[in-house]
Structure formats: structure tokens, C-alpha cells
Short mmCIF file of C-alpha atoms in Angstrom, two decimals:
data_model
loop_
_atom_site.label_atom_id
_atom_site.label_comp_id
_atom_site.label_asym_id
_atom_site.label_seq_id
_atom_site.Cartn_x
_atom_site.Cartn_y
_atom_site.Cartn_z
CA MET A 340 51.47 15.59 15.09
CA HIS A 341 49.24 17.48 12.62
CA LEU A 342 49.57 16.56 8.95
CA GLN A 343 48.64 19.07 6.29
CA VAL A 344 46.67 17.43 3.49
CA PRO A 345 47.58 18.85 0.08
CA ARG A 346 44.82 20.89 -1.53
CA PRO A 347 44.41 18.59 -4.57
CA LEU A 348 43.93 15.63 -2.21
CA GLN A 349 41.47 17.68 -0.14
CA ARG A 350 39.40 18.23 -3.27
CA VAL A 351 39.47 14.48 -4.05
CA VAL A 352 38.37 13.61 -0.50
CA HIS A 353 35.58 16.23 -0.65
CA THR A 354 34.42 14.88 -4.01
CA LEU A 355 34.41 11.28 -2.78
CA SER A 356 32.57 12.28 0.38
CA GLY A 357 29.93 14.09 -1.64
CA ALA A 358 29.58 11.09 -3.95
CA ALA A 359 29.12 8.79 -0.95
CA CYS A 360 26.42 11.07 0.45
CA GLY A 361 24.77 11.14 -2.94
CA LEU A 362 24.88 7.34 -3.08
CA ILE A 363 23.30 7.11 0.38
CA GLU A 364 20.59 9.56 -0.68
CA PHE A 365 20.01 7.57 -3.88
CA LEU A 366 19.77 4.24 -2.06
CA SER A 367 17.28 5.66 0.44
CA HIS A 368 14.88 6.36 -2.45
CA CYS A 369 15.66 3.48 -4.81
CA LEU A 370 13.46 0.57 -5.78
CA PHE A 371 13.69 -2.68 -3.87
CA SER A 372 12.39 -6.03 -5.06
CA THR A 373 12.29 -8.59 -2.28
CA ASP A 374 10.44 -11.36 -0.50
CA LEU A 375 8.75 -9.67 2.46
CA ARG A 376 7.22 -12.76 4.04
CA GLY A 377 7.42 -12.36 7.79
CA LYS A 378 7.94 -8.58 7.49
CA VAL A 379 5.73 -5.50 7.87
CA PHE A 380 5.82 -1.85 6.84
CA ILE A 381 5.59 0.30 9.97
CA PHE A 382 4.31 3.87 9.60
CA PRO A 383 5.30 5.19 13.05
CA GLU A 384 3.73 8.66 13.02
CA GLU A 385 1.22 10.91 11.28
CA SER A 386 2.70 12.78 8.32
CA ASN A 387 1.99 14.05 4.83
CA THR A 388 5.18 12.51 3.44
CA ALA A 389 5.70 8.92 4.65
CA HIS A 390 4.48 6.36 2.11
CA VAL A 391 5.43 3.27 0.13
CA SER A 392 5.01 3.20 -3.66
CA LEU A 393 4.32 -0.24 -5.12
CA VAL A 394 5.30 -1.29 -8.63
CA PRO A 395 2.89 -3.80 -10.25
CA ARG A 396 4.24 -6.90 -11.96
CA VAL A 397 1.98 -6.21 -14.95
CA ASN A 398 0.32 -3.01 -16.15
CA ASN A 399 -3.03 -3.88 -17.71
CA PRO A 400 -6.62 -2.63 -17.33
CA LEU A 401 -8.69 -4.54 -14.76
CA LYS A 402 -12.13 -5.97 -15.45
CA ASN A 403 -11.95 -7.83 -12.13
CA PHE A 404 -9.72 -7.75 -9.07
CA THR A 405 -9.14 -9.20 -5.63
CA LEU A 406 -7.19 -7.17 -3.08
CA CYS A 407 -5.99 -8.58 0.24
CA LEU A 408 -3.90 -7.09 3.04
CA LYS A 409 -3.41 -7.17 6.79
CA ALA A 410 -3.17 -4.09 8.98
CA PHE A 411 -3.01 -2.96 12.57
CA THR A 412 -3.73 0.55 13.82
CA ASP A 413 -5.34 2.29 16.77
CA LEU A 414 -6.48 5.28 14.69
CA THR A 415 -10.07 6.46 15.10
CA ARG A 416 -9.94 9.13 12.37
CA PRO A 417 -10.18 8.49 8.59
CA TYR A 418 -7.20 6.87 6.85
CA SER A 419 -6.22 5.14 3.63
CA LEU A 420 -5.17 1.48 3.46
CA PHE A 421 -4.55 1.13 -0.29
CA SER A 422 -4.57 3.94 -2.85
CA TYR A 423 -4.49 3.28 -6.62
CA ASN A 424 -4.75 6.44 -8.77
CA THR A 425 -4.37 7.05 -12.48
CA ARG A 426 -3.62 10.35 -14.16
CA SER A 427 -7.24 10.66 -15.27
CA THR A 428 -9.07 9.34 -12.18
CA ASP A 429 -8.60 9.84 -8.43
CA ASN A 430 -9.66 6.86 -6.32
CA GLU A 431 -9.53 4.51 -9.27
CA LEU A 432 -9.20 1.77 -6.66
CA LEU A 433 -9.14 2.81 -3.00
CA LEU A 434 -9.69 0.96 0.26
CA PHE A 435 -10.42 3.63 2.85
CA VAL A 436 -11.49 3.61 6.50
CA ASN A 437 -13.87 6.45 7.33
CA LYS A 438 -14.07 5.60 11.01
CA VAL A 439 -13.70 2.54 13.23
CA GLY A 440 -15.73 -0.28 11.67
CA GLU A 441 -16.62 1.61 8.46
CA TYR A 442 -14.77 0.66 5.30
CA ILE A 443 -15.26 2.30 1.89
CA LEU A 444 -14.24 0.60 -1.34
CA TYR A 445 -13.88 2.95 -4.33
CA VAL A 446 -13.76 1.91 -7.98
CA GLY A 447 -13.51 4.54 -10.69
CA GLY A 448 -14.07 7.35 -8.16
CA THR A 449 -17.32 5.89 -6.78
CA GLY A 450 -17.49 4.23 -3.38
CA VAL A 451 -19.65 1.80 -1.41
CA THR A 452 -19.58 1.50 2.39
CA PHE A 453 -19.31 -1.67 4.45
CA LYS A 454 -19.93 -1.58 8.20
CA VAL A 455 -18.08 -4.05 10.38
CA PRO A 456 -18.29 -4.68 14.15
CA PRO A 457 -15.06 -3.19 15.55
CA SER A 458 -12.38 -5.52 16.90
CA PRO A 459 -10.05 -3.31 18.94
CA ASP A 460 -6.46 -4.29 19.72
CA THR A 461 -6.34 -6.90 16.94
CA PRO A 462 -5.08 -6.73 13.34
CA ALA A 463 -7.56 -6.85 10.46
CA HIS A 464 -7.25 -9.29 7.56
CA LEU A 465 -9.09 -7.57 4.71
CA CYS A 466 -10.02 -8.96 1.30
CA ALA A 467 -12.07 -7.03 -1.27
CA SER A 468 -13.13 -8.20 -4.70
CA TRP A 469 -14.97 -6.63 -7.62
CA GLU A 470 -16.13 -7.80 -11.06
CA SER A 471 -17.09 -5.52 -13.90
CA ALA A 472 -19.71 -7.77 -15.50
CA SER A 473 -22.04 -7.78 -12.48
CA GLY A 474 -20.64 -4.75 -10.65
CA ILE A 475 -20.61 -6.78 -7.44
CA ALA A 476 -18.12 -5.63 -4.81
CA GLU A 477 -17.49 -7.91 -1.85
CA LEU A 478 -15.61 -7.39 1.41
CA TRP A 479 -14.42 -9.97 3.91
CA VAL A 480 -12.86 -9.07 7.27
CA ASN A 481 -10.97 -11.67 9.29
CA GLY A 482 -12.37 -14.48 7.17
CA LYS A 483 -16.02 -13.37 7.44
CA PRO A 484 -18.21 -11.75 4.77
CA VAL A 485 -19.54 -8.27 5.56
CA GLY A 486 -21.65 -7.73 2.45
CA ARG A 487 -21.93 -7.55 -1.33
CA LYS A 488 -22.92 -4.33 -3.10
CA GLY A 489 -23.20 -2.99 -6.63
CA LEU A 490 -20.46 -0.69 -7.87
CA LYS A 491 -19.52 0.66 -11.35
CA ARG A 492 -21.05 -2.14 -13.38
CA GLY A 493 -19.37 -2.41 -16.78
CA TYR A 494 -16.41 -0.24 -15.74
CA THR A 495 -12.75 -0.97 -16.47
CA VAL A 496 -10.09 0.00 -13.93
CA LYS A 497 -7.38 1.83 -15.85
CA GLU A 498 -3.73 0.79 -16.00
CA LYS A 499 -0.48 2.76 -15.43
CA ALA A 500 -1.44 3.58 -11.87
CA SER A 501 0.35 5.13 -8.92
CA ILE A 502 -0.12 2.58 -6.11
CA ILE A 503 0.57 3.82 -2.59
CA LEU A 504 0.42 2.51 0.98
CA GLY A 505 0.30 4.93 3.90
CA GLN A 506 -1.35 7.91 2.19
CA GLU A 507 -4.50 8.78 0.22
CA GLN A 508 -3.71 10.39 -3.13
CA ASP A 509 -5.58 13.54 -4.10
CA SER A 510 -3.48 13.71 -7.26
CA PHE A 511 -1.35 11.25 -9.19
CA GLY A 512 1.38 10.19 -6.73
CA GLY A 513 0.77 13.08 -4.33
CA GLY A 514 -1.65 15.51 -2.73
CA PHE A 515 -1.24 13.84 0.66
CA ASP A 516 -3.13 14.96 3.78
CA ALA A 517 -1.59 14.08 7.15
CA LYS A 518 -5.08 13.72 8.62
CA GLN A 519 -5.76 10.84 6.19
CA SER A 520 -2.38 9.19 6.61
CA PHE A 521 -2.02 5.68 7.99
CA VAL A 522 -0.26 5.14 11.32
CA GLY A 523 0.40 1.53 12.20
CA GLU A 524 1.53 -1.62 10.40
CA ILE A 525 0.63 -3.11 6.99
CA TRP A 526 1.69 -6.47 5.58
CA ASP A 527 0.75 -9.35 3.24
CA VAL A 528 -0.48 -7.06 0.44
CA SER A 529 -1.58 -8.93 -2.69
CA LEU A 530 -3.55 -7.92 -5.78
CA TRP A 531 -4.97 -10.22 -8.49
CA ASN A 532 -6.66 -9.46 -11.82
CA ARG A 533 -9.47 -11.93 -11.10
CA VAL A 534 -12.08 -12.63 -8.43
CA LEU A 535 -10.91 -15.30 -6.01
CA PRO A 536 -13.00 -17.23 -3.46
CA LEU A 537 -12.52 -15.23 -0.27
CA LYS A 538 -13.58 -17.82 2.28
CA ASN A 539 -10.50 -18.90 4.26
CA MET A 540 -8.38 -16.75 1.93
CA CYS A 541 -4.66 -17.41 2.36
CA THR A 542 -2.58 -14.77 0.60
CA SER A 543 0.63 -16.76 1.01
CA CYS A 544 -1.04 -19.73 -0.74
CA TYR A 545 -2.04 -17.75 -3.84
CA PRO A 546 0.64 -15.20 -4.80
CA GLY A 547 -0.91 -12.15 -6.44
CA ASN A 548 -0.20 -11.82 -10.14
CA ILE A 549 -0.21 -7.99 -9.98
CA LEU A 550 1.23 -7.43 -6.50
CA THR A 551 2.62 -10.14 -4.25
CA TRP A 552 4.28 -9.86 -0.84
CA GLN A 553 6.58 -12.71 -1.85
CA ALA A 554 8.27 -10.65 -4.58
CA LEU A 555 7.33 -7.03 -3.94
CA THR A 556 8.91 -4.16 -5.85
CA TYR A 557 8.58 -0.96 -3.83
CA LYS A 558 10.04 2.43 -2.95
CA ALA A 559 9.73 3.80 0.60
CA ARG A 560 9.72 7.55 1.24
CA GLY A 561 9.90 9.38 4.56
CA TYR A 562 9.59 7.71 7.95
CA VAL A 563 8.74 4.10 7.04
CA VAL A 564 10.41 1.11 8.71
CA VAL A 565 10.52 -2.56 7.71
CA LYS A 566 10.47 -4.93 10.69
CA PRO A 567 9.59 -8.57 11.46
CA LYS A 568 5.88 -9.03 12.06
CA VAL A 569 4.52 -9.83 15.52
CA TRP A 570 1.06 -11.09 14.41
CA PRO A 571 0.17 -14.12 12.26
#
């Protein structure tokens, strides 16, 4: 038997349905704050849209920093691992891979290159630090030092940044290029406002005071999936 729904009720149902769709759309782009221990962000395919925006716990200029993260990818082209832009400066703080085994750390738009023997089919545990007073930038990969170089001595990394995983920003919060996008998995991202000893660095032992994986506030856009990690 077919029941005719009165027109006023049809309008109510349509309105509620639209509101539900709007709520779903809102939730898909809202901020989450959660403990991500044991989880990873998966960027399944090349794109100029998929990314994760990170919200820092504090917004202050940086005279020093330590950045740590873990990542797995089989890309051989250039890609961004961590992009921190301000409205006045692109690549205010950027960890970028130019090709397999060649990492570039940018501070204030200037970069230094570190060359690392490639380790295919394994994730990379990366830690970079920088201090303004000496200008020394240091990179460790999988618990081993790969060099110390001078970079932007006396500089101050500006606050109120757009912090993004999965894409390299050519403008504040945008300007993405699919050919520089990350494809793979990223986890255990932490950022501190001081230089930490990087030997045997354990990110879960020292929660970052700017970004910490244990209480991360983030917004995912596009094709990004959160899944349990399969590597230590």
C-alpha cells in the first residue's frame, strides 16, 4: 500500500535530510583532538588536495626547535614531510625530500641538504633540530647522526603558522602541487621549542610541547585515512 506523505511533512523531512548532510559535511572537516598513539595517517594516492592541518598547542616564535616524525613511502620523486608556513614566509620550517636519501631542512626560506644512505622498504625515524644562537641544524635518521650544518644564524621562526602534513605549501595553507605530495604513512609527529639530545630519541618518552602525537589537534582534508600502525 502506498502512503502519500503530506507536503508540509515532506518539507520537514527534506529539511532534516539536508541538515544531516550538512552535519556530515561539517564533521568531515572539523577539528579533532585525540591521542594517536598506535595510529598513522595514510595518504593513499598522489593528489593536490589531501593533507592534514595541525594546530599547535602554543603559538610563539621559535629561537630553537626539535622536530621528530616517522614515515614510510616508496616515492622516488620530491615530496614534503612537514610544512610550516607563515603569511610572510614560505618554507619557514620545512622538512623536504628531494630524492631518495637526500633531505633538505629549511628555516626562514633557506635550506641545507643532508645526504643519507637509502634504506628501502623500511620506515624512517627522522629528528631535526636547530638553534638560532649558533645556527646549527642537525639531522638524525633512524637513531644515527647524518651531519650538522649552519643555517640562518640569529633568525627567529615566526609564529601563527599553517602546519601541514602531506603537501608542500607554496602559499599560506595552500598552493599544493601533486608532484610534491606525500604518498605513504606518517606517524609520531612531535615538535618542541628547544633542542633535545637526539641520540636514542624516543618521541613517546618526551611529549612535544608544541605538537604531540599523544594529544594532537588536527583537521584532515581529502583522501586521508587513520589506521593502526604496522611498524614500531
